Every structure is written in structure tokens, then in C-alpha cells.
Tab-separated table of C-alpha atoms in Angstrom:
chain	number	residue	atom	x	y	z
A	43	MET	CA	42.854	85.845	0.201
A	44	ASN	CA	43.492	81.951	-0.252
A	45	TYR	CA	41.769	79.043	0.172
A	46	LEU	CA	43.631	78.276	3.937
A	47	SER	CA	42.868	82.390	5.022
A	48	ARG	CA	39.192	81.838	4.075
A	49	MET	CA	39.160	78.409	6.117
A	50	ILE	CA	40.383	79.856	9.345
A	51	SER	CA	38.360	83.037	9.255
A	52	SER	CA	35.324	80.564	8.431
A	53	VAL	CA	36.162	78.678	11.981
A	54	THR	CA	35.903	81.717	13.645
A	55	SER	CA	33.315	83.921	12.449
A	56	ASN	CA	31.022	80.523	12.142
A	57	LYS	CA	30.626	80.322	15.719
A	58	ARG	CA	27.733	78.104	16.008
A	59	ASN	CA	28.519	75.728	13.950
A	60	THR	CA	32.303	75.141	15.607
A	61	VAL	CA	31.104	75.079	19.311
A	62	VAL	CA	29.015	72.755	17.790
A	63	MET	CA	30.922	70.234	15.764
A	64	LEU	CA	33.565	70.800	18.488
A	65	LEU	CA	31.336	69.666	21.401
A	66	VAL	CA	30.258	66.529	19.530
A	67	ALA	CA	34.051	65.442	18.337
A	68	SER	CA	35.104	65.810	22.000
A	69	VAL	CA	32.418	63.768	23.451
A	70	LEU	CA	32.395	61.273	20.837
A	71	SER	CA	36.481	61.482	21.151
A	72	VAL	CA	36.689	61.134	25.032
A	73	VAL	CA	34.287	57.585	23.975
A	74	LEU	CA	35.743	55.921	21.319
A	75	LEU	CA	39.345	56.562	23.019
A	76	ILE	CA	37.895	54.805	26.191
A	77	ALA	CA	36.589	52.006	24.435
A	78	ILE	CA	39.478	51.694	21.874
A	79	ALA	CA	41.369	51.617	24.865
A	80	ILE	CA	39.929	48.629	26.764
A	81	ARG	CA	39.633	46.831	23.278
A	82	SER	CA	43.528	47.351	22.731
A	83	THR	CA	44.409	46.241	26.649
A	84	SER	CA	42.472	43.000	25.983
A	85	ILE	CA	44.070	41.721	23.177
A	86	LYS	CA	46.452	42.433	24.518
A	87	SER	CA	45.788	40.688	27.873
A	88	VAL	CA	44.665	37.559	25.745
A	89	GLU	CA	48.067	37.464	23.544
A	90	LYS	CA	50.210	37.437	26.659
A	91	ILE	CA	48.439	34.572	28.486
A	92	ARG	CA	48.464	32.646	25.329
A	93	SER	CA	52.010	32.594	25.617
A	94	SER	CA	52.657	33.135	29.215
A	95	MET	CA	50.416	30.224	30.806
A	96	ASP	CA	50.963	27.141	30.798
A	97	THR	CA	48.595	24.891	29.397
A	98	SER	CA	49.023	21.369	28.187
A	99	VAL	CA	47.476	18.297	25.931
A	100	MET	CA	46.645	14.977	27.901
A	101	VAL	CA	47.910	12.540	24.703
A	102	ARG	CA	46.539	8.595	25.801
A	103	THR	CA	44.754	5.249	24.134
A	104	SER	CA	41.613	4.149	24.999
A	105	ALA	CA	42.925	1.450	27.105
A	106	SER	CA	44.535	3.739	29.543
A	107	TYR	CA	41.361	3.487	31.410
A	108	SER	CA	41.269	0.209	31.678
A	109	THR	CA	41.991	-1.893	34.894
A	110	ASP	CA	44.101	-3.924	33.579
A	111	TYR	CA	47.515	-2.360	33.926
A	112	LEU	CA	49.978	-4.742	31.942
A	113	SER	CA	48.296	-3.797	28.430
A	114	SER	CA	49.726	-3.839	25.349
A	115	CYS	CA	47.885	-1.117	24.255
A	116	GLN	CA	50.217	1.333	25.471
A	117	ILE	CA	51.805	4.155	23.664
A	118	PRO	CA	55.212	3.231	22.346
A	119	MET	CA	58.148	5.339	23.009
A	120	GLU	CA	59.035	5.514	19.255
A	121	GLU	CA	55.882	7.583	18.946
A	122	VAL	CA	56.129	9.742	21.520
A	123	ARG	CA	59.185	11.019	20.612
A	124	LYS	CA	57.558	11.949	17.044
A	125	ILE	CA	54.828	13.721	19.537
A	126	GLU	CA	57.772	16.038	20.632
A	127	LYS	CA	59.158	17.084	17.556
A	128	LEU	CA	55.533	18.787	16.535
A	129	SER	CA	56.557	22.590	16.207
A	130	ASN	CA	53.431	23.376	19.380
A	131	VAL	CA	55.100	21.214	21.935
A	132	LYS	CA	57.198	22.728	23.913
A	133	ASN	CA	57.825	20.387	26.785
A	134	ALA	CA	56.834	17.160	27.958
A	135	SER	CA	55.998	15.054	30.814
A	136	TYR	CA	54.984	11.164	30.831
A	137	TYR	CA	52.974	8.784	33.097
A	138	VAL	CA	53.615	4.841	33.744
A	139	ARG	CA	51.596	2.401	35.372
A	140	THR	CA	52.519	-0.998	35.694
A	141	LEU	CA	52.239	-4.217	38.533
A	142	ALA	CA	54.982	-5.727	39.999
A	143	TYR	CA	55.991	-8.277	42.616
A	144	ALA	CA	57.764	-7.208	46.196
A	145	SER	CA	61.786	-8.944	46.085
A	146	ASN	CA	63.184	-7.892	49.048
A	147	PHE	CA	60.353	-6.823	51.478
A	148	LYS	CA	56.667	-7.689	52.183
A	149	ALA	CA	53.995	-5.871	50.930
A	150	GLN	CA	50.772	-5.011	52.557
A	151	VAL	CA	48.183	-7.528	52.175
A	152	LEU	CA	44.795	-8.207	54.310
A	153	GLU	CA	43.542	-11.014	55.781
A	154	ALA	CA	41.019	-11.466	53.421
A	155	GLN	CA	43.151	-10.909	50.541
A	156	THR	CA	45.825	-13.776	52.206
A	157	GLU	CA	42.064	-15.989	51.942
A	158	ASN	CA	41.445	-15.256	48.740
A	159	GLU	CA	44.923	-15.862	47.330
A	160	MET	CA	45.366	-19.366	48.795
A	161	LYS	CA	41.787	-20.264	47.238
A	162	LYS	CA	43.665	-19.293	44.018
A	163	LYS	CA	46.511	-21.935	44.962
A	164	LYS	CA	44.164	-24.523	44.498
A	165	LYS	CA	43.401	-23.980	40.559
A	166	ALA	CA	45.721	-25.373	38.268
A	167	ASP	CA	46.020	-21.927	35.961
A	168	TYR	CA	47.204	-20.115	39.534
A	169	VAL	CA	49.419	-17.017	38.886
A	170	PRO	CA	50.391	-15.178	42.159
A	171	SER	CA	48.463	-12.264	42.659
A	172	TYR	CA	50.784	-9.015	42.102
A	173	ASP	CA	51.362	-7.020	44.671
A	174	ILE	CA	52.847	-3.662	44.321
A	175	TYR	CA	51.570	-1.310	42.153
A	176	ILE	CA	54.354	1.035	40.319
A	177	GLN	CA	53.198	4.410	38.785
A	178	GLY	CA	55.544	6.482	37.074
A	179	ASN	CA	55.708	10.182	36.440
A	180	SER	CA	58.739	12.629	35.049
A	181	ASN	CA	57.794	14.577	37.966
A	182	SER	CA	55.884	13.473	41.322
A	183	LYS	CA	54.058	16.862	41.496
A	184	ASP	CA	52.462	16.165	37.973
A	185	ASN	CA	50.941	13.095	40.064
A	186	ASP	CA	47.145	13.318	40.628
A	187	ASP	CA	47.778	11.853	44.075
A	188	PHE	CA	50.169	15.195	45.328
A	189	SER	CA	48.171	17.192	43.652
A	190	ASN	CA	45.222	16.573	44.670
A	191	MET	CA	46.617	15.733	48.020
A	192	ALA	CA	45.221	11.763	48.255
A	193	SER	CA	49.037	11.214	49.430
A	194	THR	CA	51.243	13.240	51.225
A	195	LEU	CA	54.957	13.549	51.618
A	196	LEU	CA	56.206	13.351	54.697
A	197	ILE	CA	59.669	12.479	54.596
A	198	GLY	CA	62.377	13.293	51.468
A	199	LYS	CA	61.630	14.689	48.205
A	200	LEU	CA	59.699	14.461	45.474
A	201	ILE	CA	60.873	12.551	42.180
A	202	SER	CA	62.009	14.636	39.378
A	203	LYS	CA	63.299	14.529	35.747
A	204	GLU	CA	66.852	13.937	36.309
A	205	ASP	CA	66.272	11.025	38.995
A	206	ASP	CA	66.679	7.289	37.963
A	207	HIS	CA	66.176	4.400	39.320
A	208	VAL	CA	64.300	6.324	42.714
A	209	CYS	CA	61.079	5.523	44.452
A	210	ILE	CA	58.580	7.241	46.742
A	211	ILE	CA	57.213	4.398	49.367
A	212	ASN	CA	54.140	4.662	51.728
A	213	TYR	CA	55.073	5.112	55.628
A	214	ALA	CA	53.270	2.533	56.798
A	215	LEU	CA	54.909	0.045	54.145
A	216	ALA	CA	58.411	1.350	55.236
A	217	LYS	CA	57.689	1.148	58.809
A	218	ASP	CA	56.538	-3.021	58.508
A	219	ASN	CA	59.662	-3.929	56.260
A	220	ASN	CA	62.456	-1.608	59.009
A	221	LEU	CA	63.015	0.541	55.593
A	222	ALA	CA	64.488	4.007	55.497
A	223	LEU	CA	65.993	6.909	53.094
A	224	GLU	CA	68.067	5.751	51.155
A	225	ASP	CA	67.504	2.308	51.410
A	226	LYS	CA	66.630	0.407	48.531
A	227	ILE	CA	63.617	-2.420	47.270
A	228	THR	CA	63.686	-4.688	45.083
A	229	VAL	CA	60.636	-4.859	42.686
A	230	LYS	CA	59.809	-7.768	40.114
A	231	ASN	CA	58.313	-8.085	36.716
A	232	ALA	CA	55.906	-11.219	35.573
A	233	LYS	CA	59.544	-12.195	33.612
A	234	GLY	CA	61.577	-11.982	36.927
A	235	ASP	CA	63.279	-9.607	35.646
A	236	GLN	CA	64.541	-7.288	39.100
A	237	VAL	CA	64.737	-3.454	39.356
A	238	SER	CA	66.218	-2.193	42.585
A	239	LEU	CA	65.113	1.242	43.254
A	240	THR	CA	66.473	3.580	46.017
A	241	ILE	CA	63.786	5.088	48.663
A	242	ILE	CA	63.794	8.758	48.458
A	243	GLY	CA	60.841	10.098	49.942
A	244	LEU	CA	58.216	8.301	52.476
A	245	TYR	CA	54.517	9.161	51.815
A	246	TYR	CA	51.467	8.989	53.456
A	247	SER	CA	47.971	8.622	52.333
A	248	SER	CA	44.694	8.727	54.360
A	249	TRP	CA	43.307	5.949	52.423
A	250	ILE	CA	41.302	3.296	55.078
A	251	PRO	CA	40.869	0.377	53.751
A	252	ASP	CA	37.958	-1.685	54.189
A	253	GLU	CA	38.382	-5.418	54.876
A	254	GLU	CA	35.836	-7.233	53.177
A	255	GLU	CA	35.153	-5.126	50.079
A	256	MET	CA	39.387	-5.502	49.742
A	257	GLY	CA	39.440	-9.096	49.932
A	258	LYS	CA	37.897	-9.312	46.351
A	259	PHE	CA	40.739	-7.247	44.862
A	260	ASP	CA	44.659	-8.094	44.644
A	261	PRO	CA	46.907	-6.852	46.891
A	262	TYR	CA	48.415	-4.126	44.671
A	263	ALA	CA	45.341	-2.881	45.031
A	264	ASN	CA	46.218	-1.457	49.049
A	265	GLN	CA	47.221	2.246	48.550
A	266	GLN	CA	49.816	1.207	50.784
A	267	ASN	CA	51.395	-0.944	48.107
A	268	THR	CA	51.844	1.938	45.808
A	269	VAL	CA	55.355	2.431	44.830
A	270	TYR	CA	55.675	5.741	43.075
A	271	THR	CA	59.030	6.267	40.442
A	272	ASP	CA	60.449	7.728	37.753
A	273	VAL	CA	59.654	6.673	34.157
A	274	THR	CA	62.777	5.002	33.562
A	275	SER	CA	62.468	2.491	36.063
A	276	ALA	CA	58.603	2.172	35.435
A	277	ILE	CA	59.246	1.703	31.955
A	278	GLU	CA	61.918	-1.068	32.861
A	279	ILE	CA	59.708	-3.123	35.141
A	280	SER	CA	56.925	-2.951	33.018
A	281	GLY	CA	59.406	-4.425	30.155
A	282	LYS	CA	57.954	-2.429	27.151
A	283	ASP	CA	58.958	0.640	26.086
A	284	ALA	CA	56.074	2.446	26.253
A	285	ILE	CA	54.127	4.681	28.330
A	286	THR	CA	50.661	4.848	29.957
A	287	LEU	CA	49.874	8.783	28.638
A	288	ALA	CA	51.688	11.634	27.828
A	289	GLN	CA	50.899	15.445	28.876
A	290	PHE	CA	52.563	17.614	26.156
A	291	GLY	CA	52.859	21.838	27.091
A	292	MET	CA	51.631	23.918	24.440
A	293	LYS	CA	53.453	26.551	23.190
A	294	ASP	CA	49.877	28.556	21.742
A	295	PRO	CA	46.564	26.912	23.547
A	296	GLU	CA	44.861	27.847	20.462
A	297	LYS	CA	46.384	25.587	18.193
A	298	ASN	CA	45.392	22.156	20.183
A	299	LYS	CA	43.460	20.784	17.335
A	300	GLU	CA	45.982	21.299	15.029
A	301	PHE	CA	48.076	19.596	17.415
A	302	ALA	CA	45.669	16.834	17.722
A	303	LYS	CA	45.659	16.089	14.163
A	304	GLU	CA	49.028	16.513	13.457
A	305	VAL	CA	49.188	13.215	16.214
A	306	VAL	CA	46.644	10.894	14.456
A	307	GLU	CA	47.961	11.992	10.829
A	308	GLN	CA	51.578	11.148	11.623
A	309	SER	CA	51.311	8.039	13.658
A	310	ASN	CA	51.574	4.674	13.010
A	311	PHE	CA	49.926	3.007	16.189
A	312	ALA	CA	46.523	3.297	16.924
A	313	LYS	CA	45.350	6.178	15.575
A	314	GLU	CA	41.514	5.602	16.195
A	315	ASN	CA	42.292	4.558	19.904
A	316	TYR	CA	44.178	8.008	20.317
A	317	LEU	CA	42.658	10.041	23.282
A	318	PHE	CA	43.145	13.877	23.655
A	319	GLU	CA	42.191	16.035	26.673
A	320	ASN	CA	42.974	19.814	26.644
A	321	GLN	CA	44.319	20.912	30.290
A	322	ASP	CA	43.791	24.294	29.633
A	323	ILE	CA	40.831	25.337	31.851
A	324	SER	CA	42.432	28.530	33.361
A	325	TYR	CA	43.567	29.794	30.194
A	326	ARG	CA	39.799	29.152	28.475
A	327	ARG	CA	38.213	30.951	31.135
A	328	LEU	CA	40.449	33.822	31.019
A	329	ALA	CA	40.507	34.665	27.497
A	330	ASN	CA	36.676	33.310	26.504
A	331	SER	CA	35.965	36.306	28.987
A	332	LEU	CA	38.657	39.005	27.325
A	333	LYS	CA	37.482	37.580	24.199
A	334	THR	CA	33.471	38.708	25.258
A	335	ILE	CA	34.899	42.167	26.223
A	336	ILE	CA	36.879	42.844	22.942
A	337	SER	CA	33.242	41.261	20.918
A	338	ILE	CA	31.659	44.159	23.064
A	339	THR	CA	33.841	46.765	22.474
A	340	ASN	CA	33.597	46.116	18.840
A	341	ILE	CA	29.476	46.621	19.255
A	342	ILE	CA	30.467	49.947	21.276
A	343	LEU	CA	33.006	51.295	18.607
A	344	ALA	CA	30.712	50.595	16.092
A	345	ALA	CA	27.562	52.372	17.373
A	346	ILE	CA	29.564	55.210	18.194
A	347	MET	CA	31.051	55.532	14.818
A	348	SER	CA	27.379	55.029	12.907
A	349	LEU	CA	25.997	57.773	15.681
A	350	GLY	CA	28.891	60.009	14.990
A	351	ALA	CA	28.706	59.209	11.266
A	352	ILE	CA	25.179	60.445	11.494
A	353	ILE	CA	25.874	63.886	13.444
A	354	ILE	CA	28.290	64.874	11.659
A	355	THR	CA	26.867	64.502	8.489
A	356	LEU	CA	23.720	66.109	9.658
A	357	LEU	CA	25.945	69.502	11.005
A	358	VAL	CA	27.947	69.093	7.696
A	359	ILE	CA	24.392	68.990	5.430
A	360	MET	CA	23.311	72.413	7.815
A	361	ALA	CA	26.499	73.836	7.218
A	362	MET	CA	26.507	73.505	3.675
A	363	ARG	CA	23.453	74.881	2.657
A	364	ASP	CA	24.341	78.442	4.159
A	365	ARG	CA	27.331	78.330	1.547
A	366	ASP	CA	25.406	77.887	-1.903
A	367	TYR	CA	26.506	81.577	-2.398
A	368	GLU	CA	29.871	81.516	-1.063
A	369	ILE	CA	30.275	78.394	-3.429
A	370	GLY	CA	28.918	80.511	-6.462
A	371	ILE	CA	30.964	83.641	-6.093
A	372	LEU	CA	33.918	81.666	-5.721
A	373	LEU	CA	33.647	79.769	-8.757
A	374	SER	CA	32.395	82.609	-10.490
A	375	MET	CA	35.941	84.091	-9.370
A	376	GLY	CA	37.672	81.327	-11.064
A	377	GLU	CA	38.546	79.550	-7.980
A	378	LYS	CA	39.927	75.875	-8.499
A	379	LYS	CA	37.228	73.894	-7.169
A	380	TYR	CA	39.481	71.007	-5.475
A	381	LYS	CA	40.730	74.608	-3.355
A	382	ILE	CA	36.881	75.374	-2.125
A	383	VAL	CA	36.991	71.642	-1.735
A	384	LEU	CA	40.009	71.934	0.925
A	385	GLN	CA	38.405	74.732	2.633
A	386	LEU	CA	35.256	73.073	3.356
A	387	ILE	CA	36.523	69.702	4.101
A	388	GLY	CA	39.292	71.755	6.338
A	389	GLU	CA	37.182	73.731	8.221
A	390	GLN	CA	35.440	70.307	9.222
A	391	LEU	CA	38.370	68.650	10.286
A	392	ILE	CA	39.964	71.475	12.672
A	393	PRO	CA	36.697	71.414	15.220
A	394	ILE	CA	37.053	67.363	15.112
A	395	LEU	CA	40.941	67.651	15.606
A	396	ILE	CA	40.989	70.254	18.523
A	397	GLY	CA	37.344	67.954	20.006
A	398	GLY	CA	40.561	64.734	19.526
A	399	PHE	CA	42.856	66.472	21.791
A	400	ILE	CA	40.134	67.740	23.983
A	401	GLY	CA	38.916	64.160	24.151
A	402	ILE	CA	42.757	62.848	25.112
A	403	PHE	CA	43.043	65.165	27.712
A	404	VAL	CA	39.700	64.447	29.323
A	405	ASP	CA	40.651	60.661	29.414
A	406	LEU	CA	43.768	61.504	30.763
A	407	ALA	CA	42.219	63.399	33.540
A	408	LEU	CA	39.840	60.816	34.271
A	409	LYS	CA	42.041	57.793	34.143
A	410	GLY	CA	41.865	57.477	37.954
A	411	VAL	CA	37.726	57.226	37.457
A	412	ILE	CA	37.591	55.102	34.631
A	413	ASN	CA	40.248	52.539	36.011
A	414	GLY	CA	38.305	52.010	38.713
A	415	CYS	CA	35.263	51.954	37.225
A	416	LEU	CA	36.299	49.154	35.442
A	417	SER	CA	38.138	46.995	37.662
A	418	SER	CA	34.850	47.190	40.089
A	419	VAL	CA	33.496	45.563	37.097
A	420	ILE	CA	35.792	43.910	34.665
A	421	ASP	CA	39.068	44.011	36.866
A	422	MET	CA	40.859	45.746	34.007
A	423	ARG	CA	43.228	48.831	33.941
A	424	ILE	CA	43.521	50.297	30.702
A	425	GLY	CA	46.166	53.324	29.509
A	426	PHE	CA	45.976	55.067	26.545
A	427	SER	CA	49.159	54.400	24.447
A	428	VAL	CA	50.285	56.339	21.425
A	429	GLY	CA	48.533	53.558	19.179
A	430	SER	CA	45.106	54.395	20.916
A	431	ILE	CA	45.317	57.533	20.605
A	432	PHE	CA	46.538	57.483	16.363
A	433	ALA	CA	43.633	54.916	16.361
A	434	MET	CA	41.204	57.692	17.960
A	435	PHE	CA	42.502	60.126	15.783
A	436	GLY	CA	41.921	57.807	12.871
A	437	ALA	CA	37.922	57.351	13.634
A	438	ALA	CA	37.256	60.714	14.304
A	439	ILE	CA	38.755	61.709	10.823
A	440	GLY	CA	36.663	58.506	9.251
A	441	LEU	CA	33.622	59.743	10.819
A	442	ASN	CA	34.191	63.200	8.119
A	443	VAL	CA	34.299	60.904	5.428
A	444	ILE	CA	30.988	61.421	4.644
A	445	GLY	CA	31.080	64.678	5.310
A	446	ALA	CA	33.724	65.241	2.821
A	447	LEU	CA	32.057	63.249	0.367
A	448	ILE	CA	28.667	65.876	0.358
A	449	THR	CA	31.099	68.662	0.601
A	450	LEU	CA	33.020	67.203	-2.978
A	451	TYR	CA	29.458	66.629	-4.291
A	452	LYS	CA	28.187	70.442	-3.727
A	453	VAL	CA	31.539	71.640	-5.379
A	454	ILE	CA	32.011	69.741	-7.837
A	455	TRP	CA	28.409	69.317	-9.806
A	456	TYR	CA	27.328	72.674	-8.957
A	457	GLN	CA	28.369	75.407	-11.524
A	458	PRO	CA	28.466	79.312	-10.608
A	459	ARG	CA	25.571	80.643	-12.402
A	460	LYS	CA	23.330	77.549	-11.354
A	461	ALA	CA	24.619	78.066	-7.663
A	462	LEU	CA	23.824	81.609	-7.965
A	463	MET	CA	20.083	81.148	-9.158
A	464	HIS	CA	19.311	78.734	-6.577
A	465	VAL	CA	20.103	81.189	-3.903
A	466	GLU	CA	17.856	83.701	-5.383
């Protein structure tokens, strides 16, 4: 009888050992496959949101927080174009804020502000107060005023990247100046340069001015005097080829720190003043939750593997205690040691592999129940992919490594005479 025949005969005749090993292997396979599937699904989900979710980094200088809207410490477009070329940048949008004077229309000026302006005129160094606050965006929908509903579009459309020399003005400002859609307004900067803008939208603001409080500020601080325009026009009005801040869409949110480091390293401008603000709260929240699940499943897998290794090792040791005589006989008959080793390892592997298949069928049968339980706890649905099944079989076979080593040791180091004497 060759070693394969002996292996099959031993598995079928030693029913107690085979059944115990089969039950242990089945239970371990069920739990292993579920844990591996959860881990695999979590990893794939992290990779998916990592590449699909819109995340960005806001780049500005410390001076962008200043109320001096004409500050020279803005980001030059030359620097912005260099940043755009970095490998992790997917897209970019810009924001420019500056001040101007109303030219062919009148700004909304409160009585207290008029009185304050009259007092300023008496001074020798008098400079007219700015009465228009310009906000330039690549897309108006990216402007916090519109996204936070501080300003609401009533008529027309928001500004897009394709628009040039257009604007959205306050409904009250338009009404007081008899302005409508497609009309043109003109604003001028401190140098006297005039820029013409076509009205494409009117917005409403719920801001109600406090006459006494607003009297302390120049007219541009009135919400009704805020004019939203495109970036090109805002840069032209400011008179500087620079922006206040930029928002760069990231291809990989996990590389935001590397991006910030690259920006500073390649910059020739205000390196110490660069400020970076990650716009990735939603991604971080989801990714951290999934990473926590991955960590938990790693711990569970380690616990299952450790417990499984201990149980299977004990079962192998118990089974091998009764095989000394058989091994001695086979060795004395001239049977090759490697064949005896293969026979004994095969006897251990057969119930483990059968238990693995039983585990697969049990998990597939209970897939709906498992997903129902997972959805109520962590809002996740898993699938048992081919990769997860192979990983489970790999882990199950791996559990038998210690048993195989015990078998190898027993056969290699036992001599036939010693084995038989040990039994006697």
C-alpha cells in the first residue's frame, strides 16, 4: 500500500480525530473568511474614496487674513502656475479680493458713512474711501457667501471658469441704479484704471446694516456693495498679477503633506508666510472609520490564527502520540521518511481543506444575515471574492505549519528501533 492509499485509509478509519479536526477547521474557516472579507472590503473602500472623493488644499499667505485688501503680500500668478504643475494637483480654483470705486453707478452709502467721509475731506492727506468690495472667483459656487447661503442668487446665473468680465451685483444696488441683466457697470482702481463688467446675475443678502456700527467703516464694508466677478477681472481691477488664495484639488489626499512641502521647496516667494488648509474633512472621517475597521479585523485575524494554531497543534500532538508504532513499522520496512511525512501532513490537510469548503458554503448561505448584521453596526456590505477565498485557504493551510513541523521532527529524528522500543 503506497503512502497515498495509507493517507486516505487513515483519514477514514480514525473517525474521531478526523471529525474533531473537520469541526475545528470549519469553524475557523467561517470566521476567517468573514474577517478577511471585511478587511478586503474596507481596504477597497479606502482606495475608492481616496481616488474618487473631491479633496483639496487651500493655499494662502498670512497676509490674506488681513483687512488690508490691497496688501502686496498676495500669491503671484507665477508661483501659482508652478504649483499647478505639481504631480498631485488635479485642478485649481482661485480667489481674489480687492477694493475699487464705483464709476458709472452709485454705491450704497449709509448716512453715518457720508458724515464720516465729510470729516475725512477736511484732512490734508484725504484719500477717497473705497466703496466697492470686489470678490473674484473661478466659480461663484465655490464662494463661501453662496455656499453658506449668506448670498442667494435671485436672477441670472453664477460665474463659471469660462466667463470673462462679468459680475453679479446686489439686487438693492441694481434697483437703486436702474440696472438689469446684461447692463454694464464700470469700476476703477486707485490708479484710475477702469474695468467694465457685464451683469449676469443679481443676488439677495439678508444682511441688515447697523447704522451706528457701520458708520465706523468705509462704504465697501456694506454687503450691498459687494460685487462678485471672475478672477481675470478681479486681477485687472487690483492692478497686480496675483491672487489672494488658491484651492488645489488633490489626486491623492494622503499626499497633502508632501504637496505642502513641495510648494515651499520650489517657491521663491514668502516661503515662511505660506499657510495650508486641508479641505478633506469628509474623506478623513470616512477613511479613519474604515482604517479603524481594518485595524480591528487585523487584531481579530491575529487572534483567530493564534487560537487556531494552538488548537490544531494540540490536535496534531494528540494524534501523533498513537502513531509511534506505525511510524516505526514503516521505517523498519524501508519506507522513505519523506513519504511518511507527506502521508501524515496529508492526513492533517484533508480535513482542513474540507473544512475550508464547508466554511465557504456556510458563509455564502448566511451572506444575507451577515450583511444585515454588518449594515446595522458599521454600514457595510461584504462579498466573498475569489481573492478572499484563496486568502482564507492560505491562512487555513498556514495554521497547519506547526503541525507539519511536529510531524517532520517526529519522523526525521525517530529511528525504527527506538520507535518500537518506545512503544514497548
